[in-house]
CSV table of C-alpha atoms in Angstrom, one decimal:
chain,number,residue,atom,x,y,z
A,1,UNK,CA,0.0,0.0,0.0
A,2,UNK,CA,1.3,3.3,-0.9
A,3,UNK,CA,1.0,6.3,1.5
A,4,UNK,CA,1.0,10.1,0.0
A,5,UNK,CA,2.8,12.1,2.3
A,6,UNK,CA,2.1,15.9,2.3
A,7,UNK,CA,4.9,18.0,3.9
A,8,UNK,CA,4.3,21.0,6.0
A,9,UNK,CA,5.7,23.8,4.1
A,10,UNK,CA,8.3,26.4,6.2
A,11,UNK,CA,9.3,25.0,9.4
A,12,UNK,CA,7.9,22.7,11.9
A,13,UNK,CA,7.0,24.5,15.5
A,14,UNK,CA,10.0,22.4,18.0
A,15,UNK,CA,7.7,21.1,21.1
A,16,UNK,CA,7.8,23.2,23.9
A,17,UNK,CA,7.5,26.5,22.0
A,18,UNK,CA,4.3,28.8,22.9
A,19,UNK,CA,2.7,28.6,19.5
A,20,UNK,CA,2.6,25.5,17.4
A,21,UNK,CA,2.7,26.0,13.6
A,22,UNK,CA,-1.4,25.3,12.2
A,23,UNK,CA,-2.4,22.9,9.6
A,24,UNK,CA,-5.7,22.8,7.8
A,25,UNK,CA,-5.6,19.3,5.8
A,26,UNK,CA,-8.2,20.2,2.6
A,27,UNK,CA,-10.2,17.2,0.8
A,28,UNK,CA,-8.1,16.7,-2.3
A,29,UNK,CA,-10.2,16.8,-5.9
A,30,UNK,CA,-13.3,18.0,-3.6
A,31,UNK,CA,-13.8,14.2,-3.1
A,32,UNK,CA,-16.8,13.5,-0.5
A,33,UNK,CA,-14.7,11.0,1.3
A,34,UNK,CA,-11.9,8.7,1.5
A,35,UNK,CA,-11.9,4.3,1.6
A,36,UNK,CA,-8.8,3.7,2.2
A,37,UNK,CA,-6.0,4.5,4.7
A,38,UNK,CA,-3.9,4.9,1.0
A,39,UNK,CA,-6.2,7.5,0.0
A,40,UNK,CA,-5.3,10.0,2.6
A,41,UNK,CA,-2.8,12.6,2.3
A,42,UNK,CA,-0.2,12.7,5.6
A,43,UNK,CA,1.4,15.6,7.0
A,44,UNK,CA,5.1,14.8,8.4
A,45,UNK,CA,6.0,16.0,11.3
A,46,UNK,CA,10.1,15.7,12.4
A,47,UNK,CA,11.2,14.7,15.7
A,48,UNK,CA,10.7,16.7,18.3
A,49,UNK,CA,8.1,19.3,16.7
A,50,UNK,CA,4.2,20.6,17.5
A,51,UNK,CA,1.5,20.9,14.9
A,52,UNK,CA,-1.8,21.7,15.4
A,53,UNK,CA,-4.4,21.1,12.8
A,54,UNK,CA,-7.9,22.7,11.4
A,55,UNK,CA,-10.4,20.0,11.4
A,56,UNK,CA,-13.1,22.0,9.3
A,57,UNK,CA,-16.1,20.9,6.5
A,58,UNK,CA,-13.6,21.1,4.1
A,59,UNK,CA,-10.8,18.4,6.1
A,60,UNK,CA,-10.1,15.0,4.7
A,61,UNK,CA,-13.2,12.9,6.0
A,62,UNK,CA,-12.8,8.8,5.7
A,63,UNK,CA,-15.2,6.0,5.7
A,64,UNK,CA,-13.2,2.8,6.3
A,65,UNK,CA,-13.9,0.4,8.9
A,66,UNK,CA,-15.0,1.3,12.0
A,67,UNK,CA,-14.1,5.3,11.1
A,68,UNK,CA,-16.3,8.0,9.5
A,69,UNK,CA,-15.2,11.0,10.5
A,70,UNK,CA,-13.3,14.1,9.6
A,71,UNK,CA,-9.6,13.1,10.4
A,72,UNK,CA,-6.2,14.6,11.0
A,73,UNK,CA,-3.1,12.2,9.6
A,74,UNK,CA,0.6,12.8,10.3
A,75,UNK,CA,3.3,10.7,8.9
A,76,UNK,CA,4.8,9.7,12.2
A,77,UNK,CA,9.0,8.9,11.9
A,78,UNK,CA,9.7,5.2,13.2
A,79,UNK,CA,13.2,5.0,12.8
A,80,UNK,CA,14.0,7.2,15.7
A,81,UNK,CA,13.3,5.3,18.5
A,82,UNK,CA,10.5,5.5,21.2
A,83,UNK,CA,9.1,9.1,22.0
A,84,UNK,CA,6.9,10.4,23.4
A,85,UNK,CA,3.2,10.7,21.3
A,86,UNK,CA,0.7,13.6,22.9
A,87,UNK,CA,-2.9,14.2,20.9
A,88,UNK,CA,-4.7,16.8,22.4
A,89,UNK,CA,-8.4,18.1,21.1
A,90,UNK,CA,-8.5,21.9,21.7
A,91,UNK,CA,-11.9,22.7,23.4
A,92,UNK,CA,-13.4,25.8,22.2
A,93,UNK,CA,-17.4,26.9,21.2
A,94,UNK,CA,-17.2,23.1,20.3
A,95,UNK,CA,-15.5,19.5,21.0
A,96,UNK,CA,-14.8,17.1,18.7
A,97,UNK,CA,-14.2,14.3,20.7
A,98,UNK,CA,-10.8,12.3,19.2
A,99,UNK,CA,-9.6,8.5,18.5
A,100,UNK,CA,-6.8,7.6,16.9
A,101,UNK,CA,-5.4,4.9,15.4
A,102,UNK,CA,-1.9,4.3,14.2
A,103,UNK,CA,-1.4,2.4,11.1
A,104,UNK,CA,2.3,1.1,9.6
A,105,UNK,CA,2.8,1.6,5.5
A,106,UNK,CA,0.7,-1.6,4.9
A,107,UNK,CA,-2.2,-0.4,6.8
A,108,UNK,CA,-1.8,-2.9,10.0
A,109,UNK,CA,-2.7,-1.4,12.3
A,110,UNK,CA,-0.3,-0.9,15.2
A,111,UNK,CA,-2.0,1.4,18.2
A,112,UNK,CA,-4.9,2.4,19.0
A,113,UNK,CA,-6.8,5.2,21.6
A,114,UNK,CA,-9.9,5.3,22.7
A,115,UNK,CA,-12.4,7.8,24.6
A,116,UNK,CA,-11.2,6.3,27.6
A,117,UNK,CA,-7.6,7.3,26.3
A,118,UNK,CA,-8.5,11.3,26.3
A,119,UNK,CA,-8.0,13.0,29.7
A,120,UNK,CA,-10.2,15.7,30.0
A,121,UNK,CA,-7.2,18.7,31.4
A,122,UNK,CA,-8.5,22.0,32.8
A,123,UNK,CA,-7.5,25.2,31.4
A,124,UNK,CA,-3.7,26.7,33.0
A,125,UNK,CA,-1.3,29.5,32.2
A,126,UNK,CA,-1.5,30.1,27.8
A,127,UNK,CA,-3.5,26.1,28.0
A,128,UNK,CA,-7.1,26.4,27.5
A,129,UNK,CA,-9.8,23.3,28.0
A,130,UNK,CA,-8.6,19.8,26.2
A,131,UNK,CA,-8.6,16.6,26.0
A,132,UNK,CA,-5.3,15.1,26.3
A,133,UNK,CA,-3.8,11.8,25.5
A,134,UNK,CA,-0.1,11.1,26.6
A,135,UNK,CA,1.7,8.2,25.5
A,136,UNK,CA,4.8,6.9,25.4
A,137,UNK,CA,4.6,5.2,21.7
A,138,UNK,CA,7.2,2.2,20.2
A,139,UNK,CA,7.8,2.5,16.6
A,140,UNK,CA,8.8,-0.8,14.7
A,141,UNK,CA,12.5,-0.8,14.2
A,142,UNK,CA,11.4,-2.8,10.5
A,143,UNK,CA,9.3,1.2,9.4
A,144,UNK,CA,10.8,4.1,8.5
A,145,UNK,CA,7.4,5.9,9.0
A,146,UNK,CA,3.9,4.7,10.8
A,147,UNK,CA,0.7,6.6,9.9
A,148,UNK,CA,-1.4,8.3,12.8
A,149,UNK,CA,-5.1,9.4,11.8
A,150,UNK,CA,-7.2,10.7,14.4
A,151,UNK,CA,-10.9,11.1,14.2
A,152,UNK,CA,-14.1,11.2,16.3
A,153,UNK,CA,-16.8,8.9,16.4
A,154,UNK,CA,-19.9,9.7,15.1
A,155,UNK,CA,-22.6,9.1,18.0
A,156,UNK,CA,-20.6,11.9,20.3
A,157,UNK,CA,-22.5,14.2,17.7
A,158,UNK,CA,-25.7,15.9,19.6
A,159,UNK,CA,-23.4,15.0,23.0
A,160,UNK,CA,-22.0,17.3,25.1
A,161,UNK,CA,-18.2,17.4,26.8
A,162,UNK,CA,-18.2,18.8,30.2
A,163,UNK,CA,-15.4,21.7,31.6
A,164,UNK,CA,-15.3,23.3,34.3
A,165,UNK,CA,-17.0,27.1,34.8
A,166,UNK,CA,-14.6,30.1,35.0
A,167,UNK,CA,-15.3,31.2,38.1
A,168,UNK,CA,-15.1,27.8,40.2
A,169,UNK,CA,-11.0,27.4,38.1
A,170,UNK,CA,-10.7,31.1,40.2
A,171,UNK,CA,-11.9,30.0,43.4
A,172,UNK,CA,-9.9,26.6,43.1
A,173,UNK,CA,-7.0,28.4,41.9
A,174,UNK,CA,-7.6,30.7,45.2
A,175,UNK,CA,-7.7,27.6,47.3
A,176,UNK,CA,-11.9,27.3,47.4
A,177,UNK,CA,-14.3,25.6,46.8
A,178,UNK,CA,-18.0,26.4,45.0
A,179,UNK,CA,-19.8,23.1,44.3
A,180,UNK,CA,-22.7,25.1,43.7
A,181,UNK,CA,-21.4,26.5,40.5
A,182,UNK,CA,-21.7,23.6,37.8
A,183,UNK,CA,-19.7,22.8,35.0
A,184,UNK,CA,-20.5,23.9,31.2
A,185,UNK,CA,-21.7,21.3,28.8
A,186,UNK,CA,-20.1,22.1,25.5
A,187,UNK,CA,-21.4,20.5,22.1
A,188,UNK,CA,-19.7,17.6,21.2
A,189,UNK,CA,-19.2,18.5,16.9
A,190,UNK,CA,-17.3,17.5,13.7
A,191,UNK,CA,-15.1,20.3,13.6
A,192,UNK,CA,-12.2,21.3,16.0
A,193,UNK,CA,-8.6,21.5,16.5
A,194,UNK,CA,-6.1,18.6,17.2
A,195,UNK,CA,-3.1,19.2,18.1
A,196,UNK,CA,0.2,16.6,17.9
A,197,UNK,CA,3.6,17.1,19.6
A,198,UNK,CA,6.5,14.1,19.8
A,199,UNK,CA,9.0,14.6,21.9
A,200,UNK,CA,11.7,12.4,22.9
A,201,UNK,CA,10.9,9.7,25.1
A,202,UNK,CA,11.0,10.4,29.4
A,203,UNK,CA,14.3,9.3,31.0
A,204,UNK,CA,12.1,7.2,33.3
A,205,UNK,CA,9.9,5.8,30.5
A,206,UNK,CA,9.2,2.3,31.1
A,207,UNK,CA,10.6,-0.4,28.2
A,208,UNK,CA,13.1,2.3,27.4
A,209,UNK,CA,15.9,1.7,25.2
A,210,UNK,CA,18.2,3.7,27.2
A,211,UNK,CA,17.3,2.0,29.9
A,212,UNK,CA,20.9,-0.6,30.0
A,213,UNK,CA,22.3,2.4,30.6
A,214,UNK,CA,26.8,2.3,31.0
A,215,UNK,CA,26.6,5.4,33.3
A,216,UNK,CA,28.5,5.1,36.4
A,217,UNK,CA,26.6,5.3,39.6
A,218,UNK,CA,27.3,9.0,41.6
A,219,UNK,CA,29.8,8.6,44.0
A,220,UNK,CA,28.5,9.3,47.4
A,221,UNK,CA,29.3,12.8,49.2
A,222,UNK,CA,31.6,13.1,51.1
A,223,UNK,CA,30.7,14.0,55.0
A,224,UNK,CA,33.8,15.7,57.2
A,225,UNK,CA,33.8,14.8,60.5
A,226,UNK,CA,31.9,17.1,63.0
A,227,UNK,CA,34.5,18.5,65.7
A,228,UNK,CA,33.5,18.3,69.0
A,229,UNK,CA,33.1,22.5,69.6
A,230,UNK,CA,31.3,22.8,66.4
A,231,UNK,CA,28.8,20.0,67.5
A,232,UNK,CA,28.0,21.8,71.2
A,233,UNK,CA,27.4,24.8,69.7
């Protein structure tokens, strides 16, 4: 199976920078929808780097096996080593609720998050609401690249996602509490923005390849001996 990639013109965002470069993935030929994982044109994203991308009417919308949805796809690198994989859906007037699925260049699929995957995270500092999947992912050493699509399932539609009111955050960021003050319901919808960021894997990952590590263990401090004066004063 043959995978278009489409690369992100100008440079890719690195992770950890305040504003992530923004993607809008269009239909290609004004097709109504994809069948095939091969169909799909991939963005490719370098290691480490932050993209976030426009899921809008006019984004690449497949109908193949259990998805049919509006997706997001990134050309993932796999010949890197394990990283560290975060998808977060950026809550605003809307939600679109995400999967995702991670496919190799066959279309086998490889990974796969579900609702219970998403975290919902409340807003902090320049973050806003979002639902947040971390993981620490482990490309094949036998691909170069692996394919991520993310997409939403269709019954959230008419739903609603839940975050927390503005002015119980203030009272909890004062150290309060208000449990009369409820939390906003925001429609669940097909349109959104997903945003992806790899990152090189924790030190304390678990499976890690740098784990067998040749580093010497610290050598203990050194501790003088007290003198008699200086211990009674």
């Amino acid at each position: 199976m043959y995978f278009k990639a489409l690369m992100l013109s100008g440079c890719v965002a690195l992770a950890g920078c305040q504003s992530a470069q923004v993607v809008e993935q269009v239909q290609v030929a004004q097709a109504e929808q994809v069948n095939s994982i091969a169909g799909l044109q991939f963005a490719a994203m370098k290691l480490p780097s932050s993209v976030i991308f426009d899921v809008t009417p006019e984004s690449q919308y497949l109908n193949y096996q259990s998805i049919n949805s509006p997706v997001v796809d990134v050309e993932l690198p796999a010949n890197r080593g394990e990283y560290s994989l975060t998808i977060s859906s950026l809550i605003g007037d809307t939600a679109f609720v995400p999967r995702a699925v991670i496919y190799d260049k066959n279309g086998k699929e490889l990974e796969s998050y579900g609702q219970s995957d998403f975290e919902y995270k409340k807003p902090r500092m320049h973050l806003g609401n979002r639902l947040v999947a971390e993981k620490e992912f482990f490309p094949p050493r036998t691909e170069d690249s692996v394919f991520l699509v993310v997409y939403t399932d269709q019954q959230e539609i008419g739903g609603f996602t839940d975050v927390i009111h503005p002015a119980r955050l203030d009272a909890e960021g004062r150290g309060n509490y208000l449990p009369e003050v409820k939390d906003i319901p925001i429609p669940n919808a097909n349109v959104g923005k997903i945003e992806v960021t790899i990152d090189k894997a924790s030190f304390f990952s678990f499976g890690s390849s740098s784990s067998e590590s040749n580093a010497k263990p610290a050598a203990a401090a050194k501790v003088d001996t007290i003198q008699p004066e200086t211990q009674t004063y």
